[in-house]
Amino acid sequence: MIEFHLDGRSGVAPYAQLVQQVRHALRLGMLREGDRLPTVKDVVGRLAINPNTVLKAYRELEHDGLVAARPGVGTFVTRTLADTTLAAHGPLRAELRRWLAKARRAGLDDESIEALFATTFRAAAGEGIA
């Protein structure tokens, strides 16, 4: 199951961050057809945000045909965005996992790792590498 995180400094609306995270998980195959998203109540309790924020994100995902709400049961993934070429990159994913483990052993928390990755990615993209 996906675990949402919000970055108040990103400049991206909270509902849009939730949508981005679901899309990212779908693209990487972390969420598959039939998987259940966390309940609105669970997300609200964990992130201390307004229920309407979560509902807005889930409605946008539903409008895009990625999830379907089943009243009284939950919200379920109906379509994936997995890129089949990503599956062929097992060695690259393994290297990334090793790098993440090293970063954590060096004392970096998830927020620091994400910031490091984002700045490195932006720099590489600016140099035409990414």
Coordinates of N, CA and C in Angstrom, one line a residue:
M1 N 0.8 -1.2 0.0 CA 0.0 0.0 0.0 C 0.9 1.2 0.0
I2 N 0.4 2.3 -0.7 CA 1.2 3.5 -0.7 C 1.1 4.3 0.6
E3 N 2.2 4.9 0.9 CA 2.2 5.8 2.1 C 2.5 7.2 1.7
F4 N 1.5 8.1 1.8 CA 1.7 9.5 1.4 C 2.6 10.3 2.3
H5 N 3.3 11.3 1.6 CA 4.1 12.3 2.3 C 3.8 13.6 1.7
L6 N 3.8 14.7 2.5 CA 3.6 16.0 1.9 C 4.8 16.9 2.2
D7 N 5.1 17.7 1.2 CA 6.2 18.7 1.4 C 5.6 20.1 1.3
G8 N 5.5 20.7 2.5 CA 4.9 22.0 2.6 C 5.7 23.1 1.9
R9 N 7.0 22.8 1.6 CA 7.9 23.8 0.9 C 7.9 23.6 -0.6
S10 N 7.2 22.6 -1.1 CA 7.4 22.3 -2.6 C 6.7 23.3 -3.5
G11 N 5.7 24.1 -2.9 CA 4.9 25.0 -3.8 C 3.8 24.3 -4.6
V12 N 3.7 22.9 -4.4 CA 2.7 22.1 -5.0 C 1.5 21.9 -4.1
A13 N 0.3 22.1 -4.5 CA -0.8 21.9 -3.6 C -0.9 20.5 -3.1
P14 N -1.3 20.4 -1.8 CA -1.3 19.0 -1.2 C -2.1 18.0 -2.0
Y15 N -3.2 18.3 -2.6 CA -4.0 17.3 -3.3 C -3.2 16.9 -4.5
A16 N -2.4 17.8 -5.2 CA -1.6 17.5 -6.4 C -0.5 16.6 -6.0
Q17 N 0.1 16.8 -4.8 CA 1.2 16.0 -4.3 C 0.7 14.5 -4.2
L18 N -0.5 14.4 -3.7 CA -1.1 13.0 -3.5 C -1.3 12.4 -4.9
V19 N -1.8 13.2 -5.8 CA -2.1 12.7 -7.2 C -0.7 12.3 -7.8
Q20 N 0.3 13.1 -7.7 CA 1.6 12.8 -8.2 C 2.2 11.5 -7.6
Q21 N 2.0 11.3 -6.3 CA 2.6 10.1 -5.7 C 1.9 8.9 -6.1
V22 N 0.6 8.9 -6.4 CA -0.2 7.8 -6.9 C 0.3 7.5 -8.3
R23 N 0.4 8.5 -9.1 CA 0.8 8.3 -10.5 C 2.2 7.7 -10.6
H24 N 3.1 8.2 -9.7 CA 4.5 7.7 -9.6 C 4.5 6.2 -9.2
A25 N 3.7 5.9 -8.2 CA 3.6 4.5 -7.8 C 3.0 3.6 -8.9
L26 N 2.1 4.1 -9.6 CA 1.5 3.4 -10.8 C 2.5 3.2 -11.9
R27 N 3.3 4.2 -12.1 CA 4.3 4.2 -13.2 C 5.4 3.2 -12.8
L28 N 5.8 3.1 -11.6 CA 6.9 2.2 -11.1 C 6.4 0.8 -10.8
G29 N 5.1 0.6 -10.9 CA 4.6 -0.7 -10.6 C 4.5 -1.0 -9.1
M30 N 4.6 0.0 -8.3 CA 4.4 -0.1 -6.9 C 2.9 -0.3 -6.5
L31 N 2.1 0.2 -7.3 CA 0.6 0.0 -7.2 C 0.2 -0.7 -8.5
R32 N -0.7 -1.7 -8.3 CA -1.2 -2.5 -9.4 C -2.7 -2.5 -9.4
E33 N -3.3 -2.9 -10.6 CA -4.7 -3.0 -10.6 C -5.3 -3.9 -9.5
G34 N -6.3 -3.3 -8.9 CA -6.9 -4.0 -7.8 C -6.4 -3.6 -6.4
D35 N -5.3 -2.9 -6.3 CA -4.8 -2.5 -5.1 C -5.7 -1.4 -4.5
R36 N -5.8 -1.4 -3.2 CA -6.7 -0.4 -2.5 C -5.8 0.8 -2.0
L37 N -6.3 2.0 -2.3 CA -5.6 3.2 -1.7 C -6.0 3.3 -0.3
P38 N -5.2 4.0 0.5 CA -5.6 4.3 1.9 C -6.9 5.0 2.0
T39 N -7.7 4.7 3.0 CA -9.0 5.4 3.2 C -8.7 6.9 3.4
V40 N -9.7 7.7 3.1 CA -9.6 9.1 3.3 C -9.3 9.4 4.8
K41 N -10.0 8.6 5.7 CA -9.8 8.8 7.1 C -8.4 8.5 7.5
D42 N -7.8 7.4 6.9 CA -6.4 7.1 7.3 C -5.4 8.2 6.8
V43 N -5.6 8.7 5.6 CA -4.7 9.7 5.1 C -4.9 11.0 5.9
V44 N -6.1 11.4 6.3 CA -6.3 12.6 7.1 C -5.7 12.4 8.4
G45 N -5.8 11.2 9.0 CA -5.2 11.0 10.4 C -3.7 11.0 10.3
R46 N -3.1 10.5 9.3 CA -1.7 10.4 9.2 C -1.0 11.7 8.8
L47 N -1.7 12.5 7.9 CA -1.1 13.7 7.4 C -1.7 15.0 8.1
A48 N -2.7 14.8 8.8 CA -3.4 16.0 9.5 C -3.8 17.0 8.4
I49 N -4.5 16.6 7.4 CA -5.0 17.5 6.4 C -6.5 17.4 6.3
N50 N -7.1 18.3 5.5 CA -8.5 18.3 5.4 C -9.0 17.1 4.5
P51 N -10.1 16.5 4.9 CA -10.6 15.4 4.1 C -10.9 15.8 2.7
N52 N -11.3 17.0 2.5 CA -11.6 17.5 1.1 C -10.4 17.4 0.2
T53 N -9.2 17.6 0.8 CA -8.0 17.6 0.0 C -7.8 16.2 -0.5
V54 N -8.0 15.2 0.3 CA -7.8 13.8 -0.1 C -8.9 13.4 -1.1
L55 N -10.1 13.8 -0.8 CA -11.2 13.5 -1.8 C -11.0 14.2 -3.1
K56 N -10.4 15.4 -3.2 CA -10.1 16.0 -4.4 C -9.1 15.3 -5.2
A57 N -8.1 14.8 -4.5 CA -7.0 14.0 -5.2 C -7.6 12.7 -5.7
Y58 N -8.4 12.0 -4.9 CA -9.0 10.7 -5.4 C -10.0 10.9 -6.5
R59 N -10.7 12.1 -6.5 CA -11.7 12.4 -7.6 C -10.9 12.6 -8.9
E60 N -9.8 13.3 -8.8 CA -9.0 13.6 -10.0 C -8.4 12.3 -10.6
L61 N -8.0 11.4 -9.7 CA -7.5 10.1 -10.1 C -8.6 9.3 -10.8
E62 N -9.8 9.4 -10.2 CA -10.9 8.7 -10.7 C -11.3 9.2 -12.1
H63 N -11.3 10.6 -12.2 CA -11.6 11.2 -13.5 C -10.6 10.8 -14.6
D64 N -9.4 10.5 -14.2 CA -8.4 10.1 -15.1 C -8.4 8.6 -15.4
G65 N -9.4 7.9 -14.8 CA -9.6 6.5 -15.0 C -8.6 5.6 -14.4
L66 N -7.9 6.1 -13.4 CA -6.8 5.4 -12.7 C -7.3 4.6 -11.5
V67 N -8.4 5.1 -10.9 CA -9.0 4.5 -9.7 C -10.5 4.5 -9.8
A68 N -11.1 3.7 -9.0 CA -12.6 3.7 -8.9 C -12.9 3.6 -7.4
A69 N -13.9 4.4 -7.0 CA -14.4 4.4 -5.6 C -15.5 3.4 -5.5
R70 N -15.5 2.6 -4.5 CA -16.6 1.7 -4.2 C -17.1 2.1 -2.9
P71 N -18.3 2.8 -2.9 CA -18.8 3.3 -1.6 C -18.9 2.2 -0.5
G72 N -18.4 2.6 0.6 CA -18.4 1.6 1.8 C -17.3 0.6 1.8
V73 N -16.5 0.5 0.7 CA -15.4 -0.5 0.5 C -14.1 0.2 0.4
G74 N -13.9 1.2 -0.4 CA -12.7 1.9 -0.6 C -12.5 2.4 -2.0
T75 N -11.3 2.8 -2.3 CA -10.9 3.3 -3.6 C -9.8 2.4 -4.1
F76 N -10.0 1.8 -5.3 CA -9.2 0.8 -5.9 C -8.5 1.2 -7.2
V77 N -7.3 0.8 -7.5 CA -6.6 1.0 -8.7 C -7.3 0.2 -9.8
T78 N -7.6 0.9 -10.9 CA -8.2 0.3 -12.0 C -7.3 0.2 -13.3
R79 N -6.2 0.9 -13.2 CA -5.3 0.9 -14.4 C -3.9 1.3 -13.9
T80 N -3.0 0.7 -14.5 CA -1.6 1.0 -14.2 C -0.9 1.9 -15.2
L81 N 0.1 2.6 -14.8 CA 0.9 3.4 -15.8 C 2.3 2.8 -16.0
A82 N 2.4 1.6 -15.5 CA 3.8 1.0 -15.6 C 4.3 0.9 -17.0
D83 N 5.5 1.4 -17.1 CA 6.3 1.4 -18.3 C 7.0 0.1 -18.4
T84 N 6.7 -0.7 -19.4 CA 7.3 -2.1 -19.4 C 8.8 -2.0 -19.6
T85 N 9.3 -0.9 -20.1 CA 10.8 -0.7 -20.1 C 11.4 -0.6 -18.8
L86 N 10.7 -0.1 -17.8 CA 11.2 0.0 -16.4 C 11.5 -1.4 -15.8
A87 N 10.7 -2.4 -16.2 CA 10.9 -3.7 -15.7 C 12.2 -4.3 -16.2
A88 N 12.7 -3.8 -17.3 CA 14.0 -4.3 -17.8 C 15.2 -3.7 -17.1
H89 N 14.9 -2.8 -16.2 CA 16.0 -2.1 -15.6 C 16.3 -2.6 -14.2
G90 N 16.1 -3.9 -14.0 CA 16.4 -4.5 -12.7 C 17.7 -4.2 -12.1
P91 N 18.8 -4.3 -12.9 CA 20.1 -3.9 -12.3 C 20.2 -2.5 -11.9
L92 N 19.6 -1.6 -12.6 CA 19.7 -0.2 -12.2 C 18.9 0.1 -11.0
R93 N 17.7 -0.6 -10.8 CA 17.0 -0.5 -9.6 C 17.7 -1.1 -8.4
A94 N 18.4 -2.2 -8.6 CA 19.2 -2.8 -7.6 C 20.3 -1.8 -7.1
E95 N 20.9 -1.1 -8.1 CA 22.0 -0.2 -7.7 C 21.4 1.0 -7.0
L96 N 20.2 1.4 -7.4 CA 19.6 2.5 -6.6 C 19.3 2.1 -5.2
R97 N 18.8 0.9 -5.0 CA 18.5 0.4 -3.7 C 19.8 0.4 -2.8
R98 N 20.9 0.0 -3.4 CA 22.2 0.0 -2.7 C 22.6 1.4 -2.3
W99 N 22.4 2.3 -3.2 CA 22.7 3.7 -3.0 C 21.9 4.3 -1.8
L100 N 20.6 3.9 -1.9 CA 19.7 4.4 -0.8 C 20.1 3.8 0.6
A101 N 20.4 2.6 0.6 CA 20.9 1.9 1.8 C 22.1 2.7 2.3
K102 N 23.1 3.0 1.5 CA 24.3 3.7 1.9 C 23.9 5.1 2.4
A103 N 23.0 5.8 1.7 CA 22.6 7.1 2.2 C 22.0 7.1 3.6
R104 N 21.2 6.1 3.8 CA 20.6 5.9 5.1 C 21.6 5.6 6.2
R105 N 22.5 4.7 5.9 CA 23.6 4.4 6.8 C 24.5 5.6 7.1
A106 N 24.6 6.5 6.1 CA 25.3 7.7 6.3 C 24.6 8.8 7.2
G107 N 23.3 8.4 7.5 CA 22.5 9.3 8.4 C 21.5 10.2 7.7
L108 N 21.4 10.0 6.4 CA 20.4 10.8 5.7 C 19.0 10.3 5.9
D109 N 18.0 11.2 6.2 CA 16.6 10.7 6.3 C 16.0 10.8 5.0
D110 N 14.7 10.4 4.9 CA 14.1 10.3 3.6 C 14.0 11.7 2.9
E111 N 13.7 12.7 3.8 CA 13.5 14.1 3.2 C 14.8 14.6 2.6
S112 N 15.9 14.3 3.3 CA 17.3 14.7 2.8 C 17.6 14.0 1.5
I113 N 17.3 12.7 1.5 CA 17.6 11.9 0.3 C 16.8 12.4 -0.9
E114 N 15.5 12.7 -0.7 CA 14.7 13.3 -1.7 C 15.2 14.6 -2.2
A115 N 15.6 15.5 -1.3 CA 16.2 16.8 -1.7 C 17.5 16.6 -2.5
L116 N 18.3 15.7 -2.0 CA 19.6 15.4 -2.8 C 19.3 14.9 -4.2
F117 N 18.4 13.9 -4.2 CA 18.0 13.4 -5.5 C 17.4 14.5 -6.5
A118 N 16.5 15.3 -5.9 CA 15.9 16.3 -6.8 C 16.9 17.3 -7.3
T119 N 17.8 17.8 -6.4 CA 18.8 18.8 -6.9 C 19.8 18.1 -7.9
T120 N 20.1 16.9 -7.6 CA 21.0 16.2 -8.6 C 20.4 16.0 -9.9
F121 N 19.1 15.6 -9.9 CA 18.4 15.3 -11.1 C 18.2 16.6 -11.9
R122 N 17.9 17.7 -11.2 CA 17.7 19.0 -11.9 C 19.0 19.5 -12.5
A123 N 20.1 19.3 -11.8 CA 21.5 19.7 -12.3 C 21.8 18.8 -13.5
A124 N 21.5 17.5 -13.4 CA 21.9 16.6 -14.6 C 21.0 17.0 -15.8
A125 N 19.7 17.3 -15.5 CA 18.8 17.6 -16.6 C 19.3 18.9 -17.3
G126 N 19.8 19.9 -16.5 CA 20.3 21.1 -17.0 C 21.6 20.9 -17.9
E127 N 22.3 19.9 -17.6 CA 23.5 19.6 -18.3 C 23.2 18.6 -19.5
G128 N 21.9 18.3 -19.7 CA 21.5 17.4 -20.7 C 21.9 15.9 -20.5
I129 N 22.0 15.6 -19.2 CA 22.4 14.2 -18.8 C 21.1 13.4 -18.5
A130 N 20.2 14.0 -17.9 CA 19.0 13.2 -17.5 C 18.0 13.0 -18.6

